[in-house]
Every structure is written in C-alpha cells, then in structure tokens.
PDB file of C-alpha atoms and ligand atoms in Angstrom:
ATOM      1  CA  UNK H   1       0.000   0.000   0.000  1.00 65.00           C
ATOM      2  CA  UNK H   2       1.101   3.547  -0.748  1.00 83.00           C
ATOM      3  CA  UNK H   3       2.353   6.089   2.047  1.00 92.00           C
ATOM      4  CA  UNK H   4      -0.528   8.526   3.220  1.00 97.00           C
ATOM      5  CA  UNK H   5      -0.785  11.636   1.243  1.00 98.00           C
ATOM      6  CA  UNK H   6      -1.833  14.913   2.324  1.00 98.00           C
ATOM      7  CA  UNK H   7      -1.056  17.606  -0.318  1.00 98.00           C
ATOM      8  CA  UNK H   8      -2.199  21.295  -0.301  1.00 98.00           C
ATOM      9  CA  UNK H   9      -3.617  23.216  -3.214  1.00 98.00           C
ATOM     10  CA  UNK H  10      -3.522  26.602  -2.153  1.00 98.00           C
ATOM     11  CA  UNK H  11      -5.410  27.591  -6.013  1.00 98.00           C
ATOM     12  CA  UNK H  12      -4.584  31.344  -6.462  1.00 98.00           C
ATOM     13  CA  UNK H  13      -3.574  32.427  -3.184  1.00 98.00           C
ATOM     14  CA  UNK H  14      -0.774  33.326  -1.287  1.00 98.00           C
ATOM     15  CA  UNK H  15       2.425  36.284  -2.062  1.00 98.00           C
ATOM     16  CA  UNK H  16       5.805  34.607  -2.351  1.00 98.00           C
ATOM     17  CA  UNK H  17       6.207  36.358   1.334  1.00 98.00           C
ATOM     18  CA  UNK H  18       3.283  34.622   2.434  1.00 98.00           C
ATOM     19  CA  UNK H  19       4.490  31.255   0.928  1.00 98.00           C
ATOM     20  CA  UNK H  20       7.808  31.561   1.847  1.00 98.00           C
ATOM     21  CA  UNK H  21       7.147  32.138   5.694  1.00 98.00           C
ATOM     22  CA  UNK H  22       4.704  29.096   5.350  1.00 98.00           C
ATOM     23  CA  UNK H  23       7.130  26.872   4.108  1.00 98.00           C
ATOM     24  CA  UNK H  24       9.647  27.615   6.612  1.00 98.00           C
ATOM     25  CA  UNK H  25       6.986  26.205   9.168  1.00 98.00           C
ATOM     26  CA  UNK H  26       6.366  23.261   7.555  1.00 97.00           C
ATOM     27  CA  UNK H  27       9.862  22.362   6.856  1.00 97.00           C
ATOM     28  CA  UNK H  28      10.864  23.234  10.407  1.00 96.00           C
ATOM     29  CA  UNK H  29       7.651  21.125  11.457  1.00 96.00           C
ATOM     30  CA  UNK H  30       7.772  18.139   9.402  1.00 95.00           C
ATOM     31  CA  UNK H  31      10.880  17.748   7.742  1.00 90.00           C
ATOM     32  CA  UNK H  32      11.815  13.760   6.701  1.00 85.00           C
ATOM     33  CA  UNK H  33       8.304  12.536   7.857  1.00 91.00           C
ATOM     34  CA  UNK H  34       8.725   8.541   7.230  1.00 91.00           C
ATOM     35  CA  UNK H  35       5.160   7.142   7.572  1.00 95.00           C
ATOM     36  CA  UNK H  36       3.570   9.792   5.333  1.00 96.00           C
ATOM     37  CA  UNK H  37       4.071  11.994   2.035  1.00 97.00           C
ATOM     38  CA  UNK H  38       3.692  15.929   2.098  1.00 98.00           C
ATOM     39  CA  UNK H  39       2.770  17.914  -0.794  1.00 98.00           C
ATOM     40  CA  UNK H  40       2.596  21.682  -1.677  1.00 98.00           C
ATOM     41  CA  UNK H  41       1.184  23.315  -4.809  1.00 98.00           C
ATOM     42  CA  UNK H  42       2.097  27.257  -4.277  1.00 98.00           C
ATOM     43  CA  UNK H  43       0.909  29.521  -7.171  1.00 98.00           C
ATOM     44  CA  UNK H  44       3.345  29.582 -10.043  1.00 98.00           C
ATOM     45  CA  UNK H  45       5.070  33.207  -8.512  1.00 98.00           C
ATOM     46  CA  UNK H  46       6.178  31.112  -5.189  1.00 98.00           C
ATOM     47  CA  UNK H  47       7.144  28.084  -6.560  1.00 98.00           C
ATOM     48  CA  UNK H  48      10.893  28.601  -6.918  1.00 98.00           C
ATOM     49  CA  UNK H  49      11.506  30.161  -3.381  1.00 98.00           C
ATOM     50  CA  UNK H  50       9.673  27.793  -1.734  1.00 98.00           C
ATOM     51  CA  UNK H  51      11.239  25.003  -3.544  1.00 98.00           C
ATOM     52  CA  UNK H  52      14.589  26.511  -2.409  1.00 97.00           C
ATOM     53  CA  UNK H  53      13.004  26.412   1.203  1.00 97.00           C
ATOM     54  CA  UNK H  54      12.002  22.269   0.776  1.00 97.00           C
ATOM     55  CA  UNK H  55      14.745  21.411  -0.871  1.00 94.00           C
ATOM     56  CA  UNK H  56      16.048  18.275   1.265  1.00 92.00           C
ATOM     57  CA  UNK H  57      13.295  18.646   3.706  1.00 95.00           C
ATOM     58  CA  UNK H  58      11.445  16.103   1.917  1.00 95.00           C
ATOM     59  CA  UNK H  59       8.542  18.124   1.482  1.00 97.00           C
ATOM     60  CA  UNK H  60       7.611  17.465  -2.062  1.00 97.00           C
ATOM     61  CA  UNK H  61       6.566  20.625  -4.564  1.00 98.00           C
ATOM     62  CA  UNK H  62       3.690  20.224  -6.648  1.00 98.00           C
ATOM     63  CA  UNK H  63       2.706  23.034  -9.674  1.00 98.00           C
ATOM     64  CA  UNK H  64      -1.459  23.629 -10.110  1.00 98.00           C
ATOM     65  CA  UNK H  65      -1.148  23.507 -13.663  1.00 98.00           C
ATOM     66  CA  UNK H  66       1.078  23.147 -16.963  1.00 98.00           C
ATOM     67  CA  UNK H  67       0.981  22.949 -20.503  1.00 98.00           C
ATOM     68  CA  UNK H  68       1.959  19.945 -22.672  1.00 98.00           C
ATOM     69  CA  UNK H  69       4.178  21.583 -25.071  1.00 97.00           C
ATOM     70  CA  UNK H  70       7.706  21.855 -24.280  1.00 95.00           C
ATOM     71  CA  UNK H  71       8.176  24.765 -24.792  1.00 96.00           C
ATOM     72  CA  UNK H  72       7.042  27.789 -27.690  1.00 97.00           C
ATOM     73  CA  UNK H  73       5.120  30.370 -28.339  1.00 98.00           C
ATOM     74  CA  UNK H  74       2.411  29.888 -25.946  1.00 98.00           C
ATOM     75  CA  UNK H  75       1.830  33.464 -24.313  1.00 98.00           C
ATOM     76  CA  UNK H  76       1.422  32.686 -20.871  1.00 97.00           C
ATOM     77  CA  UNK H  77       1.978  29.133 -20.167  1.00 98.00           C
ATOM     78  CA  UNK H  78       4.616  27.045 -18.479  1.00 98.00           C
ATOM     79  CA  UNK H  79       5.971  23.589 -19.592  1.00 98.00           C
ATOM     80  CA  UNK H  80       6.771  21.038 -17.446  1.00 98.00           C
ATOM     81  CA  UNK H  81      10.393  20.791 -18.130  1.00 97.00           C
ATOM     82  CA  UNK H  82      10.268  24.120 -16.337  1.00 98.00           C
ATOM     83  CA  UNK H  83       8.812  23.016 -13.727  1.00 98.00           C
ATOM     84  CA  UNK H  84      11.201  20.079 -13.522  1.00 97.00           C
ATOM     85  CA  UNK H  85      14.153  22.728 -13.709  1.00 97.00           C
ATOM     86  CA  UNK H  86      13.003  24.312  -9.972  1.00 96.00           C
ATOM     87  CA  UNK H  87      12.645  21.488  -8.300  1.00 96.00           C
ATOM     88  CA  UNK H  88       8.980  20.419  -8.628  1.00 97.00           C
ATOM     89  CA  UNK H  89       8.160  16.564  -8.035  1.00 97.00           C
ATOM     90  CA  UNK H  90       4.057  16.496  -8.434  1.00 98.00           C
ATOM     91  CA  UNK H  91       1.704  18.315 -10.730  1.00 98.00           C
ATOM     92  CA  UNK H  92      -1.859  18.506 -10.202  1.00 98.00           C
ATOM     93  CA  UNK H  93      -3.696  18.005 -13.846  1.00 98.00           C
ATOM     94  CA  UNK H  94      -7.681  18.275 -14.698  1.00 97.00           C
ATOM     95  CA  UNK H  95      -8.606  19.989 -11.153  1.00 98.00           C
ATOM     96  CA  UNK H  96     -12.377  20.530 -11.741  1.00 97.00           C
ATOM     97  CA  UNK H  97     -11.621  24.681 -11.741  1.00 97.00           C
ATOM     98  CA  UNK H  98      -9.545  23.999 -14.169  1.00 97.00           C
ATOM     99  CA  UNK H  99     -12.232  21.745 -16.507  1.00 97.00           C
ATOM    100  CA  UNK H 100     -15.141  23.897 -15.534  1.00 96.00           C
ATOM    101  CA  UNK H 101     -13.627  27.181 -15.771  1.00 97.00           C
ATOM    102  CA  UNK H 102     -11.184  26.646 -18.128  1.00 97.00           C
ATOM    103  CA  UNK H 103     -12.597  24.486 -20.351  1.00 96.00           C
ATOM    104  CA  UNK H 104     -10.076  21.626 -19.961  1.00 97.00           C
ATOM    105  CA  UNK H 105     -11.634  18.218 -21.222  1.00 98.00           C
ATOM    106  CA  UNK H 106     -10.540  14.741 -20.684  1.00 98.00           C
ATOM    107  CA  UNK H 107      -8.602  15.182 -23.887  1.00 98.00           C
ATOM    108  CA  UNK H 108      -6.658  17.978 -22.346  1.00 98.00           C
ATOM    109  CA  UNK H 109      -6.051  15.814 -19.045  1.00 98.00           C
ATOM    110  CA  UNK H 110      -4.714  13.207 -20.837  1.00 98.00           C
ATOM    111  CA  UNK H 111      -1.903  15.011 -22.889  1.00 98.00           C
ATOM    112  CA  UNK H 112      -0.999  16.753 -19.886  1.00 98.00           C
ATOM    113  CA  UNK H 113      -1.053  13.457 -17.813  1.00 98.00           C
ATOM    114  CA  UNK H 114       1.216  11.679 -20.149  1.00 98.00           C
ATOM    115  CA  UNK H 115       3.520  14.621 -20.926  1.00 98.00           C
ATOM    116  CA  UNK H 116       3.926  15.024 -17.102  1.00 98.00           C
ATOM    117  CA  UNK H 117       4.942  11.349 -16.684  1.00 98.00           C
ATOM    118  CA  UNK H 118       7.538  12.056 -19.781  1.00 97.00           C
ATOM    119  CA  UNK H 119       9.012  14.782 -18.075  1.00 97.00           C
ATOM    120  CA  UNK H 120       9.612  12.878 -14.591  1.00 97.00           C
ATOM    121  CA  UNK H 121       6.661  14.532 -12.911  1.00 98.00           C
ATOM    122  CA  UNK H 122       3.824  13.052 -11.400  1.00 98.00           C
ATOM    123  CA  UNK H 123       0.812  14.317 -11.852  1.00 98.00           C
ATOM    124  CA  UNK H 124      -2.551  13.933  -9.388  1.00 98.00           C
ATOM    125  CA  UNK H 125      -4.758  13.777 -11.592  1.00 98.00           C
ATOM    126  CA  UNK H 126      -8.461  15.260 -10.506  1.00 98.00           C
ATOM    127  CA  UNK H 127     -11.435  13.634 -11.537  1.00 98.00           C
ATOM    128  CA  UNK H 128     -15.197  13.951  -9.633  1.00 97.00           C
ATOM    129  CA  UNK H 129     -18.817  14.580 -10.403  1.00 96.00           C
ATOM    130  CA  UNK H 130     -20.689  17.776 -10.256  1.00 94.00           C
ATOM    131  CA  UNK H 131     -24.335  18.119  -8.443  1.00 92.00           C
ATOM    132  CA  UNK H 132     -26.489  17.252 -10.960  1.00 93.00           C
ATOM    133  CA  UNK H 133     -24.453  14.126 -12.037  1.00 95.00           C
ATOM    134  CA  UNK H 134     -24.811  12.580  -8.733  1.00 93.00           C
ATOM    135  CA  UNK H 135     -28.297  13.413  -8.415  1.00 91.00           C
ATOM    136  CA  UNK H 136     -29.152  12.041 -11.946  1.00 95.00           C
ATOM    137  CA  UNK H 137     -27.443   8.687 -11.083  1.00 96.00           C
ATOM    138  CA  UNK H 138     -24.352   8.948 -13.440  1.00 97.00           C
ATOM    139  CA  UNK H 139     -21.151   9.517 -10.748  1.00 97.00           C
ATOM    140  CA  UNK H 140     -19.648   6.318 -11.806  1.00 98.00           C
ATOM    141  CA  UNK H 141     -20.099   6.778 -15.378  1.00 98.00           C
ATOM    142  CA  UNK H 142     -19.091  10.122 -14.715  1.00 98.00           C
ATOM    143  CA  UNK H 143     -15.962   8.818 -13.486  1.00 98.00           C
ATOM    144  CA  UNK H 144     -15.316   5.686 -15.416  1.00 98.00           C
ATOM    145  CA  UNK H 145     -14.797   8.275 -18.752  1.00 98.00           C
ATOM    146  CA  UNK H 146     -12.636  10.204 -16.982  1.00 98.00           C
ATOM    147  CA  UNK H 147     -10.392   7.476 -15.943  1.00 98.00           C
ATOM    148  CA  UNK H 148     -10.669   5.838 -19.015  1.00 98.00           C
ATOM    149  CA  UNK H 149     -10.430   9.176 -21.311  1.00 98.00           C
ATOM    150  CA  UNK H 150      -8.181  10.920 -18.636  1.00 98.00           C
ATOM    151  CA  UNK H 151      -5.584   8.085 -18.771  1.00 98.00           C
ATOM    152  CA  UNK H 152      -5.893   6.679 -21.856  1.00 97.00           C
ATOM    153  CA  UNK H 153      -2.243   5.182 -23.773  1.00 94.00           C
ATOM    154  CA  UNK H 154      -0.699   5.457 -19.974  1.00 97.00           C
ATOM    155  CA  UNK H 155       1.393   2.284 -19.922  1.00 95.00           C
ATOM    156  CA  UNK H 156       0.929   0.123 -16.529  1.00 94.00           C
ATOM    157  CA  UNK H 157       4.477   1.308 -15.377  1.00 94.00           C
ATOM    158  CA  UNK H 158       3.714   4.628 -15.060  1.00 96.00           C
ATOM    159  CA  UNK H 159       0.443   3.972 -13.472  1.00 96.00           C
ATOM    160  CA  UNK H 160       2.387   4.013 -10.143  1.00 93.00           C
ATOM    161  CA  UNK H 161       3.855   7.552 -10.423  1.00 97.00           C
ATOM    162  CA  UNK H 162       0.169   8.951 -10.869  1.00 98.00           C
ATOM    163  CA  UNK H 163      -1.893   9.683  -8.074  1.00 98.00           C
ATOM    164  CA  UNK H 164      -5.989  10.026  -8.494  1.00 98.00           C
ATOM    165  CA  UNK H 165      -8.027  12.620  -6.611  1.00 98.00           C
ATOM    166  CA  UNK H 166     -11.500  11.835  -6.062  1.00 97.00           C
ATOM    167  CA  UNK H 167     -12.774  15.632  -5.786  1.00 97.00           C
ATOM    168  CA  UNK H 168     -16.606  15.769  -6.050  1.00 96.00           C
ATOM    169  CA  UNK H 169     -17.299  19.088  -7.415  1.00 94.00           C
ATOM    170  CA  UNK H 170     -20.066  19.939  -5.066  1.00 92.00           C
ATOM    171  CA  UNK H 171     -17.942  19.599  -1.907  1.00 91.00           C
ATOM    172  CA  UNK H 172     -15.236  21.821  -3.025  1.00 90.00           C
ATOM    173  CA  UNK H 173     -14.969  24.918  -1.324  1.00 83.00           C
ATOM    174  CA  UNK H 174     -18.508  24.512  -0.251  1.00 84.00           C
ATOM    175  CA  UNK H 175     -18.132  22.859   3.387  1.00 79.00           C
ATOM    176  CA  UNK H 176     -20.173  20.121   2.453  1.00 81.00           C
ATOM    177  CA  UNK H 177     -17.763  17.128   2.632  1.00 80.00           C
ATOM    178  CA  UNK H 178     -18.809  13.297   1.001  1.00 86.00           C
ATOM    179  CA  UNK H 179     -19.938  11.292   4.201  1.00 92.00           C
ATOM    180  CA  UNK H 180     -16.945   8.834   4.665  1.00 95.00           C
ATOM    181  CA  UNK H 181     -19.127   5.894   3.674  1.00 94.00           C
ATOM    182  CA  UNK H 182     -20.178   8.011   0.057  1.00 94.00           C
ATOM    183  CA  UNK H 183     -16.120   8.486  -0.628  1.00 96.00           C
ATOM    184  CA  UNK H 184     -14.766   5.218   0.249  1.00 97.00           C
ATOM    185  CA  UNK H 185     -17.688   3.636  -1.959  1.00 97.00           C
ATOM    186  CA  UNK H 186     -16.232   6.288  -4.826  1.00 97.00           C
ATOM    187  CA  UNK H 187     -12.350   5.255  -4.519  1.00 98.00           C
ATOM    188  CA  UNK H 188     -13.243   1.806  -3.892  1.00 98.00           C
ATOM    189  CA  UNK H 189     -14.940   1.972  -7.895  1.00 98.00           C
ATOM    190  CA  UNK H 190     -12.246   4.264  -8.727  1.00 98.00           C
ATOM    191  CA  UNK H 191      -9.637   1.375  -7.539  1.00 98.00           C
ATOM    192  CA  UNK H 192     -11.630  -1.666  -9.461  1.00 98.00           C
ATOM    193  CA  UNK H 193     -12.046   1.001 -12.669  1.00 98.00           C
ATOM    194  CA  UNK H 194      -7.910   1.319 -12.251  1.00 98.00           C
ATOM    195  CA  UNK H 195      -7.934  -3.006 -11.775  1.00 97.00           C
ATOM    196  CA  UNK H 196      -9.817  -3.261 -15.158  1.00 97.00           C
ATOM    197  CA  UNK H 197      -7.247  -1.450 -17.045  1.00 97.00           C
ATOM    198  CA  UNK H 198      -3.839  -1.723 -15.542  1.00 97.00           C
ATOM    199  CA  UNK H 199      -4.571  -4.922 -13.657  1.00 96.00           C
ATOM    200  CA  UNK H 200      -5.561  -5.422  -9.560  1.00 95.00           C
ATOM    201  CA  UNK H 201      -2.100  -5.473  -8.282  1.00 95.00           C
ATOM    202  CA  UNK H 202      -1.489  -1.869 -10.049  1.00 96.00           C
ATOM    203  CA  UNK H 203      -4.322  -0.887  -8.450  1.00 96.00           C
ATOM    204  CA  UNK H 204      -3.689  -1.844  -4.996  1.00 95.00           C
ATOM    205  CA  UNK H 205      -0.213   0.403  -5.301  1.00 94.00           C
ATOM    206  CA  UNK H 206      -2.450   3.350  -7.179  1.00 96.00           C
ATOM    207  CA  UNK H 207      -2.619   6.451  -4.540  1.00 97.00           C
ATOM    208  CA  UNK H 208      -6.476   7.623  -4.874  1.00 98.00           C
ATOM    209  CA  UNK H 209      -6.789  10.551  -2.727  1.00 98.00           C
ATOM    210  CA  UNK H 210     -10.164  12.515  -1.648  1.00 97.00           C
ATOM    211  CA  UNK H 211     -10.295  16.147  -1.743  1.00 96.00           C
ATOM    212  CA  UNK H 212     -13.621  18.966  -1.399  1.00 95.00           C
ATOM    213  CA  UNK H 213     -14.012  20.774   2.450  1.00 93.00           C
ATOM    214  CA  UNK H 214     -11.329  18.107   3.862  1.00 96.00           C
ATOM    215  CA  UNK H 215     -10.601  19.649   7.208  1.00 96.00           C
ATOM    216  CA  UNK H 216      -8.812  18.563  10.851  1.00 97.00           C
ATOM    217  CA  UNK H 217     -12.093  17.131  12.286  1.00 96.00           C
ATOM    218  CA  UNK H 218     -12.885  15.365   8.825  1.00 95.00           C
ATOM    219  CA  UNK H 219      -9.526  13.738   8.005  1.00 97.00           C
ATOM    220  CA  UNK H 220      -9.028  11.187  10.535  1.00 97.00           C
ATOM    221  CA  UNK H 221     -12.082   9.346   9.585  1.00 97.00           C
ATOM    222  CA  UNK H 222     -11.633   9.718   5.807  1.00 97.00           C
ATOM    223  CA  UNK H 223      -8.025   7.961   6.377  1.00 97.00           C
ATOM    224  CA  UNK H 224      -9.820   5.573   8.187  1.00 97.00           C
ATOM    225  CA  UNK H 225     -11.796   4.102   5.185  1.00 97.00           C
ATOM    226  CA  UNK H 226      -9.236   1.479   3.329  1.00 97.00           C
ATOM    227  CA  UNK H 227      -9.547   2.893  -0.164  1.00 97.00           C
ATOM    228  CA  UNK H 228      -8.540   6.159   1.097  1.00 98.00           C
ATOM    229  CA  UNK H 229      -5.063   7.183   0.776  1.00 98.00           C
ATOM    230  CA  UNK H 230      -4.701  10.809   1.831  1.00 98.00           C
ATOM    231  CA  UNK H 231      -6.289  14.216   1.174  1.00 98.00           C
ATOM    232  CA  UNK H 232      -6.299  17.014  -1.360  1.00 98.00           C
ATOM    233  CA  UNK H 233      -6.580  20.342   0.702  1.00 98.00           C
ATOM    234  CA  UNK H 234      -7.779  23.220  -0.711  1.00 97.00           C
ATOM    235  CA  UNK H 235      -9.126  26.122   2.201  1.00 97.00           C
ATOM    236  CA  UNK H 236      -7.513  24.311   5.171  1.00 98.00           C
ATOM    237  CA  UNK H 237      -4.413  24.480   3.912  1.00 98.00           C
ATOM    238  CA  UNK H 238      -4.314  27.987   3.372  1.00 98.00           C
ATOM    239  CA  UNK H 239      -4.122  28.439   7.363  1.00 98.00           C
ATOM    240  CA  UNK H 240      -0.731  26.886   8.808  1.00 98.00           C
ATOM    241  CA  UNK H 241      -2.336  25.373  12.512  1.00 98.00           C
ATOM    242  CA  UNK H 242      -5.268  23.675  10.229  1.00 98.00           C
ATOM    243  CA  UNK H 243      -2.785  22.247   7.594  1.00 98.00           C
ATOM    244  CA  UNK H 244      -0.504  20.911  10.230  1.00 98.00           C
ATOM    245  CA  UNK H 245      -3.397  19.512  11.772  1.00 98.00           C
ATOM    246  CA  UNK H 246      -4.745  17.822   8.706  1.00 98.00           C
ATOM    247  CA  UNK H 247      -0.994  16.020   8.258  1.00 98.00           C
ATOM    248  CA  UNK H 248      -1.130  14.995  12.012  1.00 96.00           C
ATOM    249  CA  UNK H 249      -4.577  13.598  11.879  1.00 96.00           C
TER     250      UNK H 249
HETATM  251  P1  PGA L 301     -11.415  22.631  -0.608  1.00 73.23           P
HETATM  252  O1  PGA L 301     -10.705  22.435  -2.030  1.00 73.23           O
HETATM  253  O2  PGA L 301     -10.618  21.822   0.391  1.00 73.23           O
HETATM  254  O3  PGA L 301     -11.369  24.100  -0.349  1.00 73.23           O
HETATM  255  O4  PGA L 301     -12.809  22.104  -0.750  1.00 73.23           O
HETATM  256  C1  PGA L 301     -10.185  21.203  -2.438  1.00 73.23           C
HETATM  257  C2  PGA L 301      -9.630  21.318  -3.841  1.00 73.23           C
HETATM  258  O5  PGA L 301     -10.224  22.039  -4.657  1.00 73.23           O
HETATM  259  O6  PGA L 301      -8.595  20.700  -4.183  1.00 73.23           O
END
C-alpha cells in the first residue's frame, strides 16, 4: 500500500512572502516525515523560493497547472520541463476549476497526464462529479470516462507515479464534505475502474486521494476508510495550525 498523502492546493492564493514564511513552518515542522508523504502546490510566482526552502526537507513541490508543449510560443503558459528545472516533483492536472472554468476536457487531461509522466513529474490527476451528475445517477459513469479518457495510452508502469483525486465538485470549497461511507464507496470503484485497465495489483499500489471541504475534524475518519489514501486540501491548507493539523490527523 502507498504512504498517506496529504497535499495542499492553495489555487490562487498566497504572495511569495506569504508562501515563503509558510514553508519555513512546515519544513521546520515536518521535515523527513517517514510514515507519510507531504505535498505543496504554491501559485506559479512562489514556486521557486519555496522550492529553495524544501529542498532536502522532503517536502515534495507540486505546480497547479502546466501545458503539454515543451516549450514555444504559448503566451502565458509554463511547460513542465520548467517546472522540472526548480525542483517540482508532483503536478496537479484536470482539477475541476480547471475543466469547468477553463474548459479543460478529458482530452486535455490526458496530454498533460502523459507529458507530465515524460518529463519525470507526477501528476494527481483530478477527476469527480458535479451536483447534478450525482443526483441524476451517473457519478460512476461520470468517473469511469474520466479514468478511461483521462488516462488513456498510460502504460501500466507509469500507473504508479500517478496519483488520483476523487474531488466531487459539489464539496469543493462549499463545506459540504462526502460522508466517509459516500467516498470510500467512490475510490473503492475508482480502484476496481484502475484493476480493469492496468490490472488489480497496479491498483492496490495506485494512490487515490479525496479532496472537497477536507478539514482537521474530517480527516481522521476519511483515512480511516481502506480505499482512502490521503487528502487534497484546498481552504484548510491555506491556514498553517489547520494544515498541520490535517498532516497529524
Ligand atoms: P477545498 O478544495 O478543500 O477548499 O474544498 C479542495 C480542492 O479544490 O482541491
């Protein structure tokens, strides 16, 4: 079984200042943690002075986003052998802001999945259902597309180097968390979905992590269910005492 995972998306917040003082916690805090893994995704402006602030804490650095070309002319973008270059170790691909506000399809997640494993990063790839697929009855088709769509052409050894974030769309940012039984019953189909196409013992090594309102008096009993291998953190993680709470659950 894979390490716990607790890994914070702080979306687009934060200064560098602001970063940079919270990383200094952290790595004073929880530097070389053995029994679990500890991720931060800083907006792009932070990410190099905070990766100069992990560096050897084993803290691992995580971008929000990246485009699949190398490099170009793509005004505004950043590749992921750029984000190699400072230091980064995780990239989080298909986060449901980024789909539903940024128009970024299962297509999209996919080149950016596979171009991510190319590069040496690992992505966390997002998937999750809005409202009105759960109440219509079509979560796990919802779901099996993007898994299938989302990593389509990734070969079973890579499999390992991605992790999956269950992130229903309607408890993100919205306090309303899935009950514990409603999210284990989610990554437990996300784990047999992963078993179909990569084969079970894949799966069992496959970190699916849950993410939407996870907070220090939700966590312990998420990483209690056994398909549950650690958190995506959005607004918790945005406060240090929460965060630190949420990795000592
Ligand atoms: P939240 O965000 O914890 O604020 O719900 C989670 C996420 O969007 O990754």
């Amino acid at each position: 079984m894979t390490k716990p995972l607790i890994a914070a998306n702080w979306k687009m917040n934060m200064t560098t200042g602001e970063s940079v003082t919270f990383a200094k916690r952290l790595a004073e805090e929880f530097a070389r943690l053995e029994d679990r893994d500890v991720i931060i995704a800083p907006p792009f402006t932070a990410l190099y002075p905070v990766a100069e602030i992990l560096r050897n804490s084993g803290i691992h650095l995580a971008a929000q986003n990246f485009h699949w070309e190398k490099g170009g002319a793509y005004t505004g973008e950043i590749s992921a052998p750029m984000l190699c270059d400072i230091g980064c170790r995780y990239v989080l691909v298909g986060h449901s802001e980024r789909r539903i506000l940024f128009g970024e399809r299962n297509e999209e997640v996919n080149k950016k999945a596979a171009t991510a494993l190319a590069a040496g990063l690992k992505p966390i790839v997002c998937i999750g259902e809005t409202l009105g697929e759960r109440e219509s009855g079509r979560t796990f088709d919802i779901l099996a597309r993007q898994i299938k769509e989302g990593l389509n052409n990734i070969s079973p050894d890579d499999i390992e180097s991605v992790t999956l974030a269950y992130e229903p769309v309607w408890a993100i940012g919205t306090g309303k968390t899935a009950t514990t039984e409603q999210a284990e019953e989610v990554h437990r189909f996300i784990r047999e979905e992963i078993g179909g196409i990569f084969g079970k013992a894949k799966a069992g090594e496959t970190a699916i992590i849950y993410g939407g309102s996870v907070k220090p008096d939700n966590i312990a009993g998420l990483m209690d269910q056994p398909d549950i291998n650690g958190a995506l953190v959005g607004g918790a993680s945005l406060d240090f005492e929460s965060f630190a709470k949420i990795i000592k659950y």
